[in-house]
Structure formats: structure tokens, C-alpha cells
Coordinates of C-alpha atoms and ligand atoms in Angstrom, one line a residue:
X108 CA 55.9 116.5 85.6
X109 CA 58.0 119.5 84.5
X110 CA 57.9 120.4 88.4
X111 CA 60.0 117.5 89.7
X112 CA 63.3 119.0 87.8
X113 CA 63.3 122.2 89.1
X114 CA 65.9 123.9 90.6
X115 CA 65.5 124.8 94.5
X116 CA 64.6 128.1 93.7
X117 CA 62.9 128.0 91.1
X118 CA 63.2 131.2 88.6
X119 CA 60.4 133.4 87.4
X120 CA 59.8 131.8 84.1
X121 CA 60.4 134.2 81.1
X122 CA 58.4 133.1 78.5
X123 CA 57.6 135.1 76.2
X124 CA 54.4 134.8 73.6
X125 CA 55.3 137.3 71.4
X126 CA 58.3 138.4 70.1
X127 CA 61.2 136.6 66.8
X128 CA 61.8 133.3 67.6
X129 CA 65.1 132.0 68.0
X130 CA 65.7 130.8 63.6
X131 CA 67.3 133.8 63.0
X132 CA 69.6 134.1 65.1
X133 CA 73.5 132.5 63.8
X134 CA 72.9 129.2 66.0
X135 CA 73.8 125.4 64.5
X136 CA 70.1 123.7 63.3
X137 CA 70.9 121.2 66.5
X138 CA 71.2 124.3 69.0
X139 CA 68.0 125.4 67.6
X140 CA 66.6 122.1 68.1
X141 CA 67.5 121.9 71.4
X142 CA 65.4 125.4 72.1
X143 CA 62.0 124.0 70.8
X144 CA 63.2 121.0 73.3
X145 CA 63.2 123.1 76.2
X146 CA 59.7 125.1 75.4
X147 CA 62.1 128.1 74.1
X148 CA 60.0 129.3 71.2
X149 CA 60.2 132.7 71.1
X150 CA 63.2 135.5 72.5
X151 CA 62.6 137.4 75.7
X152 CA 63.4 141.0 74.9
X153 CA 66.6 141.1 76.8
X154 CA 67.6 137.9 74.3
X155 CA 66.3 139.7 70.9
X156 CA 68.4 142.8 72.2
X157 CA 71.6 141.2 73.1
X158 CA 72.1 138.3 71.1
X159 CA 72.5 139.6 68.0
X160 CA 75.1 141.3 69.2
X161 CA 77.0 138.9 71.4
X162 CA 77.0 136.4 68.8
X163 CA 79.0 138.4 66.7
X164 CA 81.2 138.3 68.9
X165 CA 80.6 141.8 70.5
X166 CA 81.5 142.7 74.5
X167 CA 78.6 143.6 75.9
X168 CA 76.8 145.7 78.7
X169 CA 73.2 144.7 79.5
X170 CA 70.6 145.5 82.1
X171 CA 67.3 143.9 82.6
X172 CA 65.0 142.9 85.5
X173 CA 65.3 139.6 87.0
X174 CA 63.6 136.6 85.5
X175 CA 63.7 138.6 81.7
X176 CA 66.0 135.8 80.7
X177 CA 69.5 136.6 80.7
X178 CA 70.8 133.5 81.5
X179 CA 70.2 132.1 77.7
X180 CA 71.7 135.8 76.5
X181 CA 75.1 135.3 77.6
X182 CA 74.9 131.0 77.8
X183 CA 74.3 131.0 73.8
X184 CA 77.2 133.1 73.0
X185 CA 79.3 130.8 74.9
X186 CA 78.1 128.0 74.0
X187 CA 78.6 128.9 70.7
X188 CA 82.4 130.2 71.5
X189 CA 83.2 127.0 72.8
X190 CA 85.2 124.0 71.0
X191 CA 84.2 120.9 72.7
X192 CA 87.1 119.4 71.4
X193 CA 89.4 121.3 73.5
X194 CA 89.8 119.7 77.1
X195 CA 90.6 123.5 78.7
X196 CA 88.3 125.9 80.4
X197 CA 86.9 128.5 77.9
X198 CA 83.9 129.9 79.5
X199 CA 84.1 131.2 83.0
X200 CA 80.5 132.9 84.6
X201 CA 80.9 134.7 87.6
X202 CA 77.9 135.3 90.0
X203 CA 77.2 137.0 93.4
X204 CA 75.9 133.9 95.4
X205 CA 76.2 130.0 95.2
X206 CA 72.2 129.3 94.9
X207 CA 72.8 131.9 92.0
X208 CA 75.6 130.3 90.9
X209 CA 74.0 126.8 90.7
X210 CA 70.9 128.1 88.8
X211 CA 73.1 129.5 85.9
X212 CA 74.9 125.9 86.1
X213 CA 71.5 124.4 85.4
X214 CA 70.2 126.2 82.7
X215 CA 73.4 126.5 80.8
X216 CA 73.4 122.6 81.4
X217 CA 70.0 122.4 79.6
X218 CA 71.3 124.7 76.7
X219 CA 74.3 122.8 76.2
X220 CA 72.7 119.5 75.8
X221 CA 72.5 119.6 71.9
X222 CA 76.1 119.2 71.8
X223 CA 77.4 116.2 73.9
X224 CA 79.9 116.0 76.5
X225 CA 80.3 119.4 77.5
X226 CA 81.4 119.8 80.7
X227 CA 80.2 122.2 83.6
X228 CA 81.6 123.1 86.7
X229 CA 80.5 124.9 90.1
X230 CA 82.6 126.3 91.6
X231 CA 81.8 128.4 95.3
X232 CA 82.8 128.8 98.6
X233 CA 80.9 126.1 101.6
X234 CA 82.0 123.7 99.4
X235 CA 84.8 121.3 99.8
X236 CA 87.9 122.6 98.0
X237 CA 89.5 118.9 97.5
X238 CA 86.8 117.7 95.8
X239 CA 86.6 120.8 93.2
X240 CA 90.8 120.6 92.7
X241 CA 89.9 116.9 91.4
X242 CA 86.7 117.9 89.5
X243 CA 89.0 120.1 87.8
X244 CA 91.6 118.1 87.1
X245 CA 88.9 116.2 85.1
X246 CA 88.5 118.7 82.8
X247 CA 86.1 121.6 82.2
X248 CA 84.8 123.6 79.5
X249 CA 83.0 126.1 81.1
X250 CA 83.5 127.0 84.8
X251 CA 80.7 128.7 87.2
X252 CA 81.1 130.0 90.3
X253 CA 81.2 133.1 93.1
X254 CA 84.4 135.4 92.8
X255 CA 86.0 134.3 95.9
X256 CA 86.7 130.8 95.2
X257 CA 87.5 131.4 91.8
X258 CA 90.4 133.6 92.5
X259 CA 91.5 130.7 95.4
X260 CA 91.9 128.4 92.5
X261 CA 93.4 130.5 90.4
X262 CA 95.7 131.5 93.3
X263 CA 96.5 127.4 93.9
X264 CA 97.2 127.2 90.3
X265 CA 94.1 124.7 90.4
X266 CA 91.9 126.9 87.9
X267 CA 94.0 128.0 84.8
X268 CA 91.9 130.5 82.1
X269 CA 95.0 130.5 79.5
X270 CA 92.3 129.2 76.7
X271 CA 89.2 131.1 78.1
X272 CA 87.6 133.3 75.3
X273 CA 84.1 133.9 77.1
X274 CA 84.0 136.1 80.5
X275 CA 80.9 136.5 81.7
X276 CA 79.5 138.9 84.8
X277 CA 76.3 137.7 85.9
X278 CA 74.3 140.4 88.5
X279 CA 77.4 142.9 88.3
X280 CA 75.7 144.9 90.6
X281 CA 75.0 142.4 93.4
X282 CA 78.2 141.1 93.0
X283 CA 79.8 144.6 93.8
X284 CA 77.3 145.2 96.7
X285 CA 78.6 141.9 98.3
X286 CA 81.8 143.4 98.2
X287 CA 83.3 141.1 95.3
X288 CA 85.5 144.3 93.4
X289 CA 89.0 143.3 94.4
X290 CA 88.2 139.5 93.6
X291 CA 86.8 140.3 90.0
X292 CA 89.5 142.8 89.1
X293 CA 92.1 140.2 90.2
X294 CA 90.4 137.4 87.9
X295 CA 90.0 139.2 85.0
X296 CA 93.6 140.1 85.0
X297 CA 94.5 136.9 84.7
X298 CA 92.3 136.4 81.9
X299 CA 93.5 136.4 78.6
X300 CA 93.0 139.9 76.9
X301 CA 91.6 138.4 73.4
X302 CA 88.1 137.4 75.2
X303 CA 84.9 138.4 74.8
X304 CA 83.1 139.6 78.2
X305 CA 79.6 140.1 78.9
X306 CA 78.2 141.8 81.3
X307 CA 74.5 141.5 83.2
X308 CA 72.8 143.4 85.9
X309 CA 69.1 144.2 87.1
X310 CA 70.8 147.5 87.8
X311 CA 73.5 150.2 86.6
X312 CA 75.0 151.9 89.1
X313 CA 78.1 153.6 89.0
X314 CA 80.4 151.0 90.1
X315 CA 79.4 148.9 87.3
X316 CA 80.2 151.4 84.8
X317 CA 83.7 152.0 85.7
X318 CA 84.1 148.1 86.0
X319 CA 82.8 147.9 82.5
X320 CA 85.1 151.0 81.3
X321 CA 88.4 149.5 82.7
X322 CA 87.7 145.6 81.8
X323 CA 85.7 145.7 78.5
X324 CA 86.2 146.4 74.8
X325 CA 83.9 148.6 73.3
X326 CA 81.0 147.5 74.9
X327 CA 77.5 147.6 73.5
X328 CA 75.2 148.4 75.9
X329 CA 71.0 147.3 75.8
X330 CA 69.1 148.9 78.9
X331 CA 65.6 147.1 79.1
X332 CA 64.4 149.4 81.9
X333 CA 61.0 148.5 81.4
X334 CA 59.7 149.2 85.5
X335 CA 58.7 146.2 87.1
X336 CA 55.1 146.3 86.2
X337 CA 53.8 148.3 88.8
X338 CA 50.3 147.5 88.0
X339 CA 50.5 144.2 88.9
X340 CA 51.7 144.8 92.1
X341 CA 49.6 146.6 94.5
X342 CA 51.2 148.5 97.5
X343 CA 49.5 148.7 100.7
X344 CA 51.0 151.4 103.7
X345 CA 49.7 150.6 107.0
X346 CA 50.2 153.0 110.0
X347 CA 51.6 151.1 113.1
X348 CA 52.8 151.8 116.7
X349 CA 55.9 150.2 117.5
X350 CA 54.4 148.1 120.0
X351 CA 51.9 146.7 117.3
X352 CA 54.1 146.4 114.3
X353 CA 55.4 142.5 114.8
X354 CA 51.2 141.8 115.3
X355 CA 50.4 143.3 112.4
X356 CA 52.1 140.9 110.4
X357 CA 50.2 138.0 111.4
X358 CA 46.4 140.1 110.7
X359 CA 47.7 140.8 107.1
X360 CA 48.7 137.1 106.6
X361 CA 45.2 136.1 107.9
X362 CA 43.5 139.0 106.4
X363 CA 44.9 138.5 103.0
X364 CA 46.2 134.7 103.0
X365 CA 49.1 134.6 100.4
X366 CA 50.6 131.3 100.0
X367 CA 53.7 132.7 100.2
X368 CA 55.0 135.9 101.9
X369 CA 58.9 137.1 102.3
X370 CA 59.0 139.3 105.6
X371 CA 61.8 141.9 105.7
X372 CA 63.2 143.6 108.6
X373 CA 65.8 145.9 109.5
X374 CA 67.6 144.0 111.9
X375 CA 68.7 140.4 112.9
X376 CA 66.8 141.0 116.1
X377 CA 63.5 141.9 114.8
X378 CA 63.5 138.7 112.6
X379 CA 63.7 136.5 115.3
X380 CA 61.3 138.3 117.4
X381 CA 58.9 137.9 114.7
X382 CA 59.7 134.1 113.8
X383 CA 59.1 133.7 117.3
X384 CA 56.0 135.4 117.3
X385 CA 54.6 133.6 114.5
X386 CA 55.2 130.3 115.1
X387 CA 53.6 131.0 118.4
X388 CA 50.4 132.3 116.3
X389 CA 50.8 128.7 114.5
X390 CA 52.4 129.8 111.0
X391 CA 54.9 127.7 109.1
X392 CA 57.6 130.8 109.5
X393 CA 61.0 130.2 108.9
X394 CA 64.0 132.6 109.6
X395 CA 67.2 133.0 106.6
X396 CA 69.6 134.3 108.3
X397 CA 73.5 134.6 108.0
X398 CA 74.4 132.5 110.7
X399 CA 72.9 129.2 109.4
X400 CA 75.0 126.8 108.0
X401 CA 75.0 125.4 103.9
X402 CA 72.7 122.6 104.8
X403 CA 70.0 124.7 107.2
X404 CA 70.0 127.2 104.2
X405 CA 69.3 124.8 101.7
X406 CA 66.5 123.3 103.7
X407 CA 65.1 126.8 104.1
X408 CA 65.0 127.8 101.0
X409 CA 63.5 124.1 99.9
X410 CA 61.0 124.4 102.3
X411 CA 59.9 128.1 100.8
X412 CA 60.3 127.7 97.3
X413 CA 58.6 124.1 97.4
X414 CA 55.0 125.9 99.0
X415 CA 55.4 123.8 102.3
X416 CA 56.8 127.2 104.5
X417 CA 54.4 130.1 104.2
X418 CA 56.8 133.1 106.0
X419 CA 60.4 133.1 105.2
X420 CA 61.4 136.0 107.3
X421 CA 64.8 137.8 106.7
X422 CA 66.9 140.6 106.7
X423 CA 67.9 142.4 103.3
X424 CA 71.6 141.0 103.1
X425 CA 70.6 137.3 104.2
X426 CA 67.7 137.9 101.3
X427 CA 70.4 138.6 98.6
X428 CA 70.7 136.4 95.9
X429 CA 67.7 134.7 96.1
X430 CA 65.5 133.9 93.0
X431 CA 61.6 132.9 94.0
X432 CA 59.5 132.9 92.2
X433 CA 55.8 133.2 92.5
X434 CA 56.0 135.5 95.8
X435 CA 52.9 136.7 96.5
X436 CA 53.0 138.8 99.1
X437 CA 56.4 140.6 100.1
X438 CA 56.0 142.6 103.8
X439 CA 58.1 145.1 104.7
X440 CA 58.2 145.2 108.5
X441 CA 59.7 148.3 108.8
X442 CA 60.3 150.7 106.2
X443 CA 64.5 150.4 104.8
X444 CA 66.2 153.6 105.5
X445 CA 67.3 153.3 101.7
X446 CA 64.8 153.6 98.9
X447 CA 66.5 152.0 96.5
X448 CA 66.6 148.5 99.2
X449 CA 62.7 149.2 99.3
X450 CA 62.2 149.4 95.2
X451 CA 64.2 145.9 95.3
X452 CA 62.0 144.0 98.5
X453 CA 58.7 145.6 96.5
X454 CA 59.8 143.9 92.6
X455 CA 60.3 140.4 94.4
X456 CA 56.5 139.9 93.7
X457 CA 54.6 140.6 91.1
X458 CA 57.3 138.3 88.8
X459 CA 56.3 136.8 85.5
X460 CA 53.4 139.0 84.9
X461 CA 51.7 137.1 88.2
X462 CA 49.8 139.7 90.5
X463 CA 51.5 140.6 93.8
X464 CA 51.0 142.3 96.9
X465 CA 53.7 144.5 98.8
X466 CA 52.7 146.1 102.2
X467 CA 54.8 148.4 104.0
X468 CA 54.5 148.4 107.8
X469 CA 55.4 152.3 108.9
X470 CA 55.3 154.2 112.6
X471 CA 55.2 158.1 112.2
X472 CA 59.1 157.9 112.7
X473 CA 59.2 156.3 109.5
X474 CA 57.2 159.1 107.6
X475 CA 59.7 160.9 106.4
X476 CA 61.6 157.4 104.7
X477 CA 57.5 156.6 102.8
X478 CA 57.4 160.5 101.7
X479 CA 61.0 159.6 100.0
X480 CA 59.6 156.8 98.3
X481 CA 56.6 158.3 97.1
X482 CA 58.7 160.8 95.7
X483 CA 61.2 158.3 94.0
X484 CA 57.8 156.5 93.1
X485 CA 56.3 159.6 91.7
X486 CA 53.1 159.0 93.4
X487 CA 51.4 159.1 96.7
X488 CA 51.3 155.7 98.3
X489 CA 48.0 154.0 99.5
X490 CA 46.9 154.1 103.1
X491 CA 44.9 151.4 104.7
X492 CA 43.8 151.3 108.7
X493 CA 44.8 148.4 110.1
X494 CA 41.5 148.0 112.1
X495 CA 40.3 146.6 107.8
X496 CA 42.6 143.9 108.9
X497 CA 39.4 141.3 109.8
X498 CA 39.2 137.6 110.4
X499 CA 36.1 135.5 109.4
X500 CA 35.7 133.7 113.0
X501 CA 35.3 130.7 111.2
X502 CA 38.5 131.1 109.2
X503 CA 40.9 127.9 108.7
X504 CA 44.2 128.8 109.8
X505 CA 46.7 129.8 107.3
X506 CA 48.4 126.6 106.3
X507 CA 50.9 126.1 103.2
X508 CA 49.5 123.8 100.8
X509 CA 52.4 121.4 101.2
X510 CA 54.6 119.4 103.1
X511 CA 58.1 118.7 102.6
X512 CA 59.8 114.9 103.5
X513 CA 62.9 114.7 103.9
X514 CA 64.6 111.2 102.6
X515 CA 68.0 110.4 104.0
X516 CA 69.8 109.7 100.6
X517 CA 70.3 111.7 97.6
X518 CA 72.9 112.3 94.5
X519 CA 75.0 110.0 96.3
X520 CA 72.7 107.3 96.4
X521 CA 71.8 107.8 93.0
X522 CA 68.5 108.9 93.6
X523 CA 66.7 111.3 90.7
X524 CA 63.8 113.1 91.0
X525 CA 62.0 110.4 88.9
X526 CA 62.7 107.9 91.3
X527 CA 61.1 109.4 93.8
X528 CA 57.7 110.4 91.9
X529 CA 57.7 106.6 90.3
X530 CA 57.6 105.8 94.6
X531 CA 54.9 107.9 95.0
X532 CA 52.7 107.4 91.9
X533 CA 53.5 104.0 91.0
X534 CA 54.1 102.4 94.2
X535 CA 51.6 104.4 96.1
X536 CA 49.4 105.3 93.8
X537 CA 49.0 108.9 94.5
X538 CA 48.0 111.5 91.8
X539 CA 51.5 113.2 90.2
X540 CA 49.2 116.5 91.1
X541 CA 49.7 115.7 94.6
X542 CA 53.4 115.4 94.3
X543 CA 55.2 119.2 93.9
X544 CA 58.5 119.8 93.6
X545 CA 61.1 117.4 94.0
X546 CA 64.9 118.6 95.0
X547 CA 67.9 116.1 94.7
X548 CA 71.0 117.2 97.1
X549 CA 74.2 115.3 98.2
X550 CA 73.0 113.6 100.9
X551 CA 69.1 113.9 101.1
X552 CA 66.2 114.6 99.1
X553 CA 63.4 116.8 99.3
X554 CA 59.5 116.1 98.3
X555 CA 57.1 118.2 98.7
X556 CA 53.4 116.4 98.8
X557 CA 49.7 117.6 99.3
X558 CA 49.4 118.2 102.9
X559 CA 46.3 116.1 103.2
X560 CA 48.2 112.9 102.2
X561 CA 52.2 114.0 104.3
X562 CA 51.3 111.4 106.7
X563 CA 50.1 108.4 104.9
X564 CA 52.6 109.5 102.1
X565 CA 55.7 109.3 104.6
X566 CA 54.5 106.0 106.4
X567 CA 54.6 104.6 102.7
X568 CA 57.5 105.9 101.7
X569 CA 59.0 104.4 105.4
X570 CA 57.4 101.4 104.3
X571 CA 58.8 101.1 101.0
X572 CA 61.2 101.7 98.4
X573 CA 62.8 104.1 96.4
X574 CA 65.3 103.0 93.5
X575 CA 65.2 99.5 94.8
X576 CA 66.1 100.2 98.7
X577 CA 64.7 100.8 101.5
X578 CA 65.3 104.2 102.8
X579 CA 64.4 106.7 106.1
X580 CA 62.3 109.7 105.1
X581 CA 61.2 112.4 107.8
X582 CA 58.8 115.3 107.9
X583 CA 60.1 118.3 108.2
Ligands
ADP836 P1 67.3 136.2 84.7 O1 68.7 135.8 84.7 O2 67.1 137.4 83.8 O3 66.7 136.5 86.0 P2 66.7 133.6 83.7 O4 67.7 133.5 82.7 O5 67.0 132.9 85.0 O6 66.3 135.1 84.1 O7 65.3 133.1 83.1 C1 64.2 132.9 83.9 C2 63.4 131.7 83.4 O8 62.8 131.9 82.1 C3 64.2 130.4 83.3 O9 63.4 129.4 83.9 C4 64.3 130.1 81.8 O10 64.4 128.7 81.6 C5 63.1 130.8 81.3 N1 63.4 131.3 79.9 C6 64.3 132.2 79.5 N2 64.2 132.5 78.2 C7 63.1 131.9 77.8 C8 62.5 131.8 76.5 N3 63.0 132.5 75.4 N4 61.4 131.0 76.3 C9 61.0 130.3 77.4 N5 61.5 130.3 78.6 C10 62.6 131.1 78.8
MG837 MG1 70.1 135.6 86.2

């Protein structure tokens, strides 16, 4: 049950089946171990470009899609940089967002398990500052975290990099579109100057060049530009009036019936007009927006990435930062002013060599914005009517395939992810295939089960126990 471990938003998985493996890289024989541990057997291209490279020691610039792998191409080197002996932070990984953040926290956690007792550290803003000031007085080796409460610790003289020797810059350029600049160049200058900094991005724009030209030495750079493989996903333009646009929505989820969907629109408004409307239409539609607190946001995004929320609906800054995979449908509900923005909702599916749809909703006012991405594109884009949009009479109603309980306990209690699937297998003696994905958080933890056993499922649980005690577990 690989599922139960992973993260709440789950990556696009990487894995290669071609490419060198990982024996000839410079890495200790229990490193290399640890790889064939984790299902690692063969370098992503992004990995056999930069890891030569940043293991000998070299700063380096590189840019690669999302879900190529990065996270292994900059954790190795520091891994490998690191003394364990030495109680003093020597790694420090900067990232745009704290979901982000937390991923890279994991994975490097998984890579750094053939050597024992390193420690790892989160460190991001909606968190309580207290409680970091004493993790840190614990001791760290290698410190991750958004730019903002970095330089606050720094600034408290609660974070100290005096023995750092890796910098790394995970999704540069998100992190300079969230307005991170001043932060980052206030860090780094109060890191030491003998370091080695790596720096990762999907893209390269300019702002990321002059970042690397004033803060790095020498770098190497590795573009991996290979497009997001168009051919995999398929975009769809469909001519709407204004008035019909938000309807629309709903006939292409019915006509076409992707399990999961990421709506974007323009504004704040138009997201919760269309929440609205499809909850109304009886969806599983969920809004992201900027206003929800830590906890709503986790649920959200627990609830999407665990299959049990068909329509996350959001606007393009609430959708920053977010890592799902297996998307497959992305709609755009109106067409972004800024092609680059559309290029970005459009690569969101289609991940991992899966297939993926992308439609584009567009009123004539919009014309001239499609005729700019077509251009960009370098090809026409592909009209449908929407009046192709048809629904057997006899259809079932689009329904996520799961359902997500909710029990009140988590890391606090103690609980792990096994507990909670040994309840449900072993005590209730349901099929581990009926069980998906299982998320751990401070207080509660999530479960997502089949939907055609949530109800008997939750009165067991109710019923029973988990790690030995009785606990309350809700639906969702
Ligand atoms: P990126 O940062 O480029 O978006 P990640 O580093 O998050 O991508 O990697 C995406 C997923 O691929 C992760 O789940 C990771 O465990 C997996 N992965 C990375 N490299 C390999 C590899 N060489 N073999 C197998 N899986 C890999
Ligand atoms: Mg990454």
C-alpha cells in the first residue's frame, strides 16, 4: 500500500524506464542502496544532466518541467555535502509555497534515510513561530522553508547559516512571481560566500537570470525544455456567450466525465458563482481561494488530490504552487489575458506521460486572446460546438470515486497511516483496494475509502478503534 504514504499532493511520479542508472554517479554504496529502496532505478533526464555536475561540487542553473525530478537533483548533492556529525544547519532549500515546501521536506526525508539521524526542518509562514524557534534549537541539518519565514528567523537570530555550504532555489521563478526577491536577496547575503547554490525552475525568465548572475558562481546551466508533451494533451475551444459560459462547465464534465477537473477563472467572483452553480447541479466542487485559512486549505486540497472532490475550482494565484497529479481534465473558464498563465493551466494535465484534456471556454471578446495563443502555440486551435456536448438520459451522475473521513486525531495522537489501514483491513475487513490515500496532519486524519462502502466504513470506524482508542471520525 505505496498509496497510504503519500504526500497530500501527491507529485507526478518521474519514473523513468530508460535512461543510466544511478551506480555511476560519485554516491556512498549505502546512498545507492537506499535508491533501489525507494524504486529509483534509473535517472530522469533533469538528474543525468545535473548531477554530474552538482556533485562535483559545481553551482548550478537548471530548468525542467514539473514532475521531471528535480527534487533528487539538488537533494543528492546535499545530502552528500552534509556532515551528519555537525549539529549546525548546512543545507537550506528555499521554495515558493508551504505545500511545496513540505513535499521537498518529504522526499529529501526519503533520500536521507541511508544515513541515520539527519535532521529536517520546515520552516513556513501559518505556522506557529514558537514551536519552530524550539525545533531549531534542537538542532538541524538541513532547513526547508518559504523565503519569508526564513529571513524572520534569521532576523530573530533563531536561524543562523554560519556552517551552511548547500543553497538551494527550488521553483525560482514562482518564487519571484510571488513577490519573494527582496526576501531571497536578503538571505543569501547572509549566507556564507564559500557555498554551493543550485538553482531550479520550470521556467527562465529574466528575473531569474539576473538572480543567478548576481548570487551564483559560475553557474552551469542544463535547459531540459522538452514541451510538455503536447500530444498527450488534447485541447478543446468552445465558443460561449457570456450568459452560457458558467453552464458550460457542467455539460463538459458530464459530457466528458474526468475524475478530476481544475476549473480556472479570472476572477474571485466568477469562482464562486460557479462553485455555486455546481454544487446546485450536484458536483463534488470545491472552491481554493485566498481567503481560506491553513486548515480549510489543507482539507481542500486532501479532498482533491485523494479523488473524493471532482471540481476544485480556482483562480490562477490561489492555484500557485500546487502539485497534482493525475489531472485529467484542466478547464479554463475564460481565456487568461496572458498566454504564458494559459501555457501553465494547459501543462497541469497531461503529467507523467498520462493523457489529458484542456478546454478553453471563449466568447468572441476573447478572440483576439485564443488568436495569441495559437500564435505562441504555432498552430490553429480546435473548435468544437457546444451543442456536441450530449448527455445519455440514462447517465449516472458524475460522482468522485471516493470519499474522504475525517478522524479527529492525528500526528499528535500518534496515529500513522498504517494504523489507520490495519482499522480498516484488519478490523473491518475491507479490501486495501478500497482504501486510497491516507493523509496524517496535526490534529486529524484523512482517509479516503470506496464510495460504496463511506457509510458502513465510518460507522465502523465510529464503532471501533484505531491504535488502541476509540476515536470520532466524520464524513466530509
Ligand atoms: P519536480 O520537482 O521536478 O516537479 P519531483 O522531484 O517532485 O519533481 O519528482 C516527482 C516524482 O518522481 C516524485 O514522486 C519522485 O519520488 C519521483 N522520482 C524522481 N526521480 C525518480 C527516479 N529517478 N526514479 C523513480 N522515481 C523518481
Ligand atoms: Mg519540485
Amino acid at each position: 500500500m505505496n498509496e497510504a504514504q503519500t504526500p497530500a499532493i501527491a507529485p507526478a511520479t518521474a519514473k523513468p524506464t530508460t535512461g543510466p542508472d544511478f551506480s555511476g554517479l560519485p554516491l556512498s554504496p549505502a546512498v545507492l542502496e537506499n535508491l533501489q529502496r525507494l524504486g529509483y532505478e534509473r535517472m530522469t533526464p533533469i538528474q543525468a544532466a545535473t548531477l554530474p555536475l552538482a556533485l562535483a561540487g559545481k553551482d548550478l542553473i537548471a530548468q525542467a518541467k514539473t514532475g521531471s525530478g528535480k527534487t533528487a537533483a539538488f537533494a543528492l548533492p546535499l545530502l552528500a555535502n552534509l556532515n551528519p556529525r555537525r549539529y549546525a544547519v548546512q543545507a537550506l532549500v528555499l521554495c515558493p509555497t508551504r505545500e511545496l515546501a513540505e513535499q521537498v521536506t518529504q522526499e529529501v526525508r526519503r533520500l536521507a534515510r541511508a544515513e541515520d539521524n539527519i535532521k529536517i526542518l520546515t520552516l513556513c509562514g501559518g505556522a506557529v513561530v514558537r514551536t519552530q524557534v524550539a525545533s531549531l534549537a534542537h538542532g538541524a541539518h538541513i532547513v526547508v522553508g518559504t523565503p519569508g519565514r526564513i529571513l524572520d528567523h534569521l532576523s530573530r537570530e533563531t536561524l543562523e547559516l554560519d556552517a551552511l555550504n548547500t543553497l538551494v532555489l527550488d521553483e525560482a521563478d514562482r518564487m519571484l512571481d510571488m513577490g519573494f526577491a527582496e526576501d531571497i536577496a536578503a538571505i543569501i547575503k547572509l549566507c556564507p560566500k564559500q557555498r554551493q547554490t543550485l538553482l531550479f525552475s520550470a521556467t527562465y525568465p529574466e528575473g531569474v537570470a539576473k538572480m543567478a548572475a548576481k548570487f551564483m558562481r559560475e553557474p552551469q546551466e542544463v535547459k531540459l525544455t522538452e514541451r510538455h508533451a503536447t500530444t498527450k494533451i488534447r485541447q478543446r475551444f468552445y465558443e460561449v456567450k457570456d450568459s452560457e459560459r458558467l453552464h458550460a462547465v457542467g455539460l463538459l464534465l458530464n459530457h466528458y466525465r474526468p475524475v478530476s477537473t481544475l476549473a480556472f477563472c479570472n476572477t474571485k467572483q466568477q469562482c464562486r458563482a460557479l462553485v455555486a452553480l455546481l454544487q446546485a447541479q450536484g458536483f463534488v466542487a470545491l472552491e481554493l481561494h485566498g481567503d481560506l485559512d491553513q486548515r480549510e486549505r489543507d482539507q481542500v486540497l486532501v479532498q482533491f488530490s485523494n479523488r473524493s472532490c471532482s471540481v476544485l475550482v480556482a483562480t490562477d494565484v490561489a492555484a500557485r504552487g500546487l502539485d497534482i497529479a493525475n489531472l485529467e481534465a484542466v478547464i479554463n473558464v475564460d481565456i487568461t489575458p496572458d498566454i504564458e498563465v494559459h501555457t501553465h493551466r494547459v501543462g497541469r494535465t497531461g503529467r507523467a506521460d498520462e493523457e489529458g484534456w484542456a478546454f478553453s471556454l471563449a466568447s468572441m471578446d476573447e478572440m483576439g486572446r485564443v488568436g495569441r495563443i495559437d500564435e505562441m502555440q504555432g498552430r490553429a486551435s480546435v473548435w468544437h460546438p457546444l451543442s456536441e456536448l450530449t448527455v445519455p438520459a440514462d447517465a449516472e451522475p458524475l460522482h468522485p470515486p471516493m470519499v474522504t473521513l475525517q478522524i479527529l486525531g492525528g500526528r499528535k495522537e500518534k496515529i500513522r497511516p498504517g494504523d489507520v489501514l490495519g482499522a480498516l483491513t484488519k478490523d473491518l475487513g475491507y479490501a486495501a483496494a478500497q482504501i486510497g490515500k491516507i493523509n496524517v496532519n496535526e490534529f486529524s486524519t484523512y482517509v479516503a475509502v470506496d464510495r460504496c462502502i463511506a457509510k458502513d466504513a465510518l460507522r465502523g470506524l465510529n464503532a471501533g478503534k484505531v491504535k488502541g482508542k476509540t476515536v470520532k471520525v466524520r464524513r466530509l
